[in-house]
């Protein structure tokens, strides 16, 4: 991604790309600003590493010491200054975007929140429509091995508990008594 792409499309929160002058893209991945806001909520400092056409670029946004009225600046950094934990995985892709959040503090969040992260991402991004894949990895212990797992939509079946009706005849009694 170029600086222009990053500053006007990725890191600008609240831009409605669906009504901008650009043509509508079938590759729209999610809801306006959700991923960006989630990243900013989790960390005051993050890196965006992009790879396209064999060219890698790295950018940093650091709002650690910024006041509420400041607009954080997107700064280009040397790719070698970004510590990529699973470099072999990153290098296996020809193109893509890696977001690395630094100093994420999840204290106060239940482990269930981490477990539900994949389902929440699947609800926000239309992965099947664009043939894309999102993989998530997180560590809860310092020496834990990093393992990625695929984000996919989960739809519950066979979890209906009961019918409730206040008027006779809406649901046939045969259905109500079948189990």
PDB file of C-alpha atoms in Angstrom, residues 6-153:
ATOM      1  CA  UNK A   6      -2.956   4.104   3.974  1.00  0.00           C
ATOM      2  CA  UNK A   7      -3.695   7.669   4.999  1.00  0.00           C
ATOM      3  CA  UNK A   8      -6.905   8.132   3.004  1.00  0.00           C
ATOM      4  CA  UNK A   9      -8.365   4.636   3.032  1.00  0.00           C
ATOM      5  CA  UNK A  10      -7.025   2.550   5.902  1.00  0.00           C
ATOM      6  CA  UNK A  11      -6.139   4.850   8.770  1.00  0.00           C
ATOM      7  CA  UNK A  12      -8.885   7.423   8.173  1.00  0.00           C
ATOM      8  CA  UNK A  13     -11.704   6.325  10.453  1.00  0.00           C
ATOM      9  CA  UNK A  14     -15.255   7.079   9.407  1.00  0.00           C
ATOM     10  CA  UNK A  15     -14.652   7.387   5.654  1.00  0.00           C
ATOM     11  CA  UNK A  16     -17.668   5.955   3.874  1.00  0.00           C
ATOM     12  CA  UNK A  17     -16.066   4.223   0.904  1.00  0.00           C
ATOM     13  CA  UNK A  18     -19.470   3.095  -0.342  1.00  0.00           C
ATOM     14  CA  UNK A  19     -20.481   6.653  -1.267  1.00  0.00           C
ATOM     15  CA  UNK A  20     -17.057   8.058  -2.149  1.00  0.00           C
ATOM     16  CA  UNK A  21     -16.084   8.975  -5.705  1.00  0.00           C
ATOM     17  CA  UNK A  22     -14.437   5.617  -6.169  1.00  0.00           C
ATOM     18  CA  UNK A  23     -16.415   2.860  -7.817  1.00  0.00           C
ATOM     19  CA  UNK A  24     -18.049   0.298  -5.539  1.00  0.00           C
ATOM     20  CA  UNK A  25     -15.770  -2.654  -5.033  1.00  0.00           C
ATOM     21  CA  UNK A  26     -17.028  -6.212  -4.792  1.00  0.00           C
ATOM     22  CA  UNK A  27     -14.062  -6.745  -2.492  1.00  0.00           C
ATOM     23  CA  UNK A  28     -15.501  -4.636   0.314  1.00  0.00           C
ATOM     24  CA  UNK A  29     -14.505  -6.659   3.350  1.00  0.00           C
ATOM     25  CA  UNK A  30     -16.421  -5.243   6.247  1.00  0.00           C
ATOM     26  CA  UNK A  31     -18.313  -2.498   7.963  1.00  0.00           C
ATOM     27  CA  UNK A  32     -17.066   1.072   7.943  1.00  0.00           C
ATOM     28  CA  UNK A  33     -14.212   1.586  10.386  1.00  0.00           C
ATOM     29  CA  UNK A  34     -14.852  -1.471  12.571  1.00  0.00           C
ATOM     30  CA  UNK A  35     -11.401  -3.037  12.172  1.00  0.00           C
ATOM     31  CA  UNK A  36      -9.614   0.279  12.567  1.00  0.00           C
ATOM     32  CA  UNK A  37     -11.545   1.193  15.686  1.00  0.00           C
ATOM     33  CA  UNK A  38     -10.955  -2.248  17.183  1.00  0.00           C
ATOM     34  CA  UNK A  39      -7.215  -1.904  16.598  1.00  0.00           C
ATOM     35  CA  UNK A  40      -7.103   1.544  18.181  1.00  0.00           C
ATOM     36  CA  UNK A  41      -9.128   0.328  21.152  1.00  0.00           C
ATOM     37  CA  UNK A  42      -6.740  -2.543  21.863  1.00  0.00           C
ATOM     38  CA  UNK A  43      -3.474  -0.684  21.456  1.00  0.00           C
ATOM     39  CA  UNK A  44      -2.106   2.860  21.319  1.00  0.00           C
ATOM     40  CA  UNK A  45       0.673   1.743  18.985  1.00  0.00           C
ATOM     41  CA  UNK A  46       0.466  -0.482  15.954  1.00  0.00           C
ATOM     42  CA  UNK A  47       2.282  -1.307  12.747  1.00  0.00           C
ATOM     43  CA  UNK A  48       0.781  -1.828   9.316  1.00  0.00           C
ATOM     44  CA  UNK A  49       2.962  -3.949   7.047  1.00  0.00           C
ATOM     45  CA  UNK A  50       1.870  -4.314   3.448  1.00  0.00           C
ATOM     46  CA  UNK A  51       3.138  -6.506   0.651  1.00  0.00           C
ATOM     47  CA  UNK A  52       2.126  -6.068  -2.996  1.00  0.00           C
ATOM     48  CA  UNK A  53       3.955  -6.900  -6.210  1.00  0.00           C
ATOM     49  CA  UNK A  54       7.040  -7.994  -4.288  1.00  0.00           C
ATOM     50  CA  UNK A  55       7.340  -4.625  -2.536  1.00  0.00           C
ATOM     51  CA  UNK A  56       6.982  -4.486   1.249  1.00  0.00           C
ATOM     52  CA  UNK A  57       6.233  -1.295   3.138  1.00  0.00           C
ATOM     53  CA  UNK A  58       5.842  -0.713   6.865  1.00  0.00           C
ATOM     54  CA  UNK A  59       4.067   2.066   8.722  1.00  0.00           C
ATOM     55  CA  UNK A  60       3.598   2.873  12.390  1.00  0.00           C
ATOM     56  CA  UNK A  61       0.880   4.771  14.214  1.00  0.00           C
ATOM     57  CA  UNK A  62       1.805   5.679  17.778  1.00  0.00           C
ATOM     58  CA  UNK A  63      -0.699   7.578  19.902  1.00  0.00           C
ATOM     59  CA  UNK A  64       0.869   6.592  23.242  1.00  0.00           C
ATOM     60  CA  UNK A  65       1.557  10.180  24.313  1.00  0.00           C
ATOM     61  CA  UNK A  66      -1.162  11.852  22.251  1.00  0.00           C
ATOM     62  CA  UNK A  67      -3.947  13.857  23.831  1.00  0.00           C
ATOM     63  CA  UNK A  68      -7.571  13.356  22.828  1.00  0.00           C
ATOM     64  CA  UNK A  69      -7.447  16.345  20.464  1.00  0.00           C
ATOM     65  CA  UNK A  70      -4.291  15.172  18.639  1.00  0.00           C
ATOM     66  CA  UNK A  71      -4.458  13.433  15.283  1.00  0.00           C
ATOM     67  CA  UNK A  72      -1.959  10.541  15.335  1.00  0.00           C
ATOM     68  CA  UNK A  73       0.534  10.573  12.494  1.00  0.00           C
ATOM     69  CA  UNK A  74       1.200   7.589  10.264  1.00  0.00           C
ATOM     70  CA  UNK A  75       4.997   7.246  10.014  1.00  0.00           C
ATOM     71  CA  UNK A  76       6.850   5.102   7.483  1.00  0.00           C
ATOM     72  CA  UNK A  77       9.378   2.799   9.147  1.00  0.00           C
ATOM     73  CA  UNK A  78      12.009   0.370   7.924  1.00  0.00           C
ATOM     74  CA  UNK A  79      10.529  -3.111   7.478  1.00  0.00           C
ATOM     75  CA  UNK A  80      13.467  -4.518   9.482  1.00  0.00           C
ATOM     76  CA  UNK A  81      12.414  -2.435  12.502  1.00  0.00           C
ATOM     77  CA  UNK A  82       9.134  -4.360  12.724  1.00  0.00           C
ATOM     78  CA  UNK A  83       9.510  -7.614  14.613  1.00  0.00           C
ATOM     79  CA  UNK A  84       7.299 -10.125  12.802  1.00  0.00           C
ATOM     80  CA  UNK A  85       6.931 -13.142  15.076  1.00  0.00           C
ATOM     81  CA  UNK A  86       5.963 -15.650  12.369  1.00  0.00           C
ATOM     82  CA  UNK A  87       8.163 -14.361   9.570  1.00  0.00           C
ATOM     83  CA  UNK A  88       8.000 -17.646   7.649  1.00  0.00           C
ATOM     84  CA  UNK A  89       4.190 -17.425   7.531  1.00  0.00           C
ATOM     85  CA  UNK A  90       4.320 -13.791   6.373  1.00  0.00           C
ATOM     86  CA  UNK A  91       6.912 -14.595   3.711  1.00  0.00           C
ATOM     87  CA  UNK A  92       4.752 -17.416   2.314  1.00  0.00           C
ATOM     88  CA  UNK A  93       2.195 -14.862   1.033  1.00  0.00           C
ATOM     89  CA  UNK A  94       2.769 -12.894  -2.176  1.00  0.00           C
ATOM     90  CA  UNK A  95       0.554 -10.040  -1.037  1.00  0.00           C
ATOM     91  CA  UNK A  96      -1.335  -9.006   2.055  1.00  0.00           C
ATOM     92  CA  UNK A  97      -1.579  -6.707   5.027  1.00  0.00           C
ATOM     93  CA  UNK A  98      -0.286  -7.491   8.504  1.00  0.00           C
ATOM     94  CA  UNK A  99      -1.410  -5.461  11.496  1.00  0.00           C
ATOM     95  CA  UNK A 100       0.740  -5.738  14.597  1.00  0.00           C
ATOM     96  CA  UNK A 101      -0.623  -4.211  17.787  1.00  0.00           C
ATOM     97  CA  UNK A 102       1.994  -3.400  20.434  1.00  0.00           C
ATOM     98  CA  UNK A 103       1.372  -3.479  24.171  1.00  0.00           C
ATOM     99  CA  UNK A 104      -2.143  -4.860  24.014  1.00  0.00           C
ATOM    100  CA  UNK A 105      -3.573  -5.040  27.511  1.00  0.00           C
ATOM    101  CA  UNK A 106      -6.499  -7.429  27.771  1.00  0.00           C
ATOM    102  CA  UNK A 107      -6.731  -7.414  31.550  1.00  0.00           C
ATOM    103  CA  UNK A 108     -10.357  -7.276  32.557  1.00  0.00           C
ATOM    104  CA  UNK A 109     -11.465  -9.254  29.528  1.00  0.00           C
ATOM    105  CA  UNK A 110     -12.691 -12.768  30.127  1.00  0.00           C
ATOM    106  CA  UNK A 111     -11.017 -15.564  28.210  1.00  0.00           C
ATOM    107  CA  UNK A 112     -14.385 -16.082  26.550  1.00  0.00           C
ATOM    108  CA  UNK A 113     -13.882 -12.747  24.806  1.00  0.00           C
ATOM    109  CA  UNK A 114     -10.707 -14.036  23.197  1.00  0.00           C
ATOM    110  CA  UNK A 115     -12.447 -17.245  22.200  1.00  0.00           C
ATOM    111  CA  UNK A 116     -15.287 -15.269  20.617  1.00  0.00           C
ATOM    112  CA  UNK A 117     -12.909 -13.031  18.646  1.00  0.00           C
ATOM    113  CA  UNK A 118     -13.016 -15.305  15.588  1.00  0.00           C
ATOM    114  CA  UNK A 119     -16.823 -15.383  15.559  1.00  0.00           C
ATOM    115  CA  UNK A 120     -16.985 -11.604  15.887  1.00  0.00           C
ATOM    116  CA  UNK A 121     -14.568 -11.133  12.992  1.00  0.00           C
ATOM    117  CA  UNK A 122     -16.610 -13.556  10.873  1.00  0.00           C
ATOM    118  CA  UNK A 123     -19.724 -11.488  11.574  1.00  0.00           C
ATOM    119  CA  UNK A 124     -18.031  -8.247  10.452  1.00  0.00           C
ATOM    120  CA  UNK A 125     -16.211  -9.430   7.340  1.00  0.00           C
ATOM    121  CA  UNK A 126     -17.824 -10.982   4.258  1.00  0.00           C
ATOM    122  CA  UNK A 127     -15.037 -13.500   3.676  1.00  0.00           C
ATOM    123  CA  UNK A 128     -16.978 -15.956   1.504  1.00  0.00           C
ATOM    124  CA  UNK A 129     -17.981 -13.209  -0.932  1.00  0.00           C
ATOM    125  CA  UNK A 130     -14.401 -12.221  -1.691  1.00  0.00           C
ATOM    126  CA  UNK A 131     -12.585 -15.527  -1.309  1.00  0.00           C
ATOM    127  CA  UNK A 132     -10.441 -14.124   1.513  1.00  0.00           C
ATOM    128  CA  UNK A 133      -9.091 -15.741   4.668  1.00  0.00           C
ATOM    129  CA  UNK A 134      -8.452 -14.202   8.082  1.00  0.00           C
ATOM    130  CA  UNK A 135      -6.422 -16.172  10.600  1.00  0.00           C
ATOM    131  CA  UNK A 136      -6.119 -15.253  14.275  1.00  0.00           C
ATOM    132  CA  UNK A 137      -3.463 -16.105  16.845  1.00  0.00           C
ATOM    133  CA  UNK A 138      -3.181 -14.938  20.414  1.00  0.00           C
ATOM    134  CA  UNK A 139      -1.089 -15.932  23.401  1.00  0.00           C
ATOM    135  CA  UNK A 140      -2.278 -16.026  26.992  1.00  0.00           C
ATOM    136  CA  UNK A 141       1.101 -17.149  28.382  1.00  0.00           C
ATOM    137  CA  UNK A 142       4.540 -15.715  27.609  1.00  0.00           C
ATOM    138  CA  UNK A 143       6.106 -18.981  26.392  1.00  0.00           C
ATOM    139  CA  UNK A 144       3.044 -20.247  24.547  1.00  0.00           C
ATOM    140  CA  UNK A 145       3.591 -21.257  20.913  1.00  0.00           C
ATOM    141  CA  UNK A 146       1.798 -19.093  18.336  1.00  0.00           C
ATOM    142  CA  UNK A 147      -0.795 -21.092  16.419  1.00  0.00           C
ATOM    143  CA  UNK A 148      -3.102 -19.522  13.845  1.00  0.00           C
ATOM    144  CA  UNK A 149      -6.692 -20.638  13.388  1.00  0.00           C
ATOM    145  CA  UNK A 150      -9.020 -19.729  10.554  1.00  0.00           C
ATOM    146  CA  UNK A 151     -11.938 -17.342  11.042  1.00  0.00           C
ATOM    147  CA  UNK A 152     -15.187 -18.828   9.756  1.00  0.00           C
ATOM    148  CA  UNK A 153     -18.881 -18.177  10.139  1.00  0.00           C
TER     149      UNK A 153
END
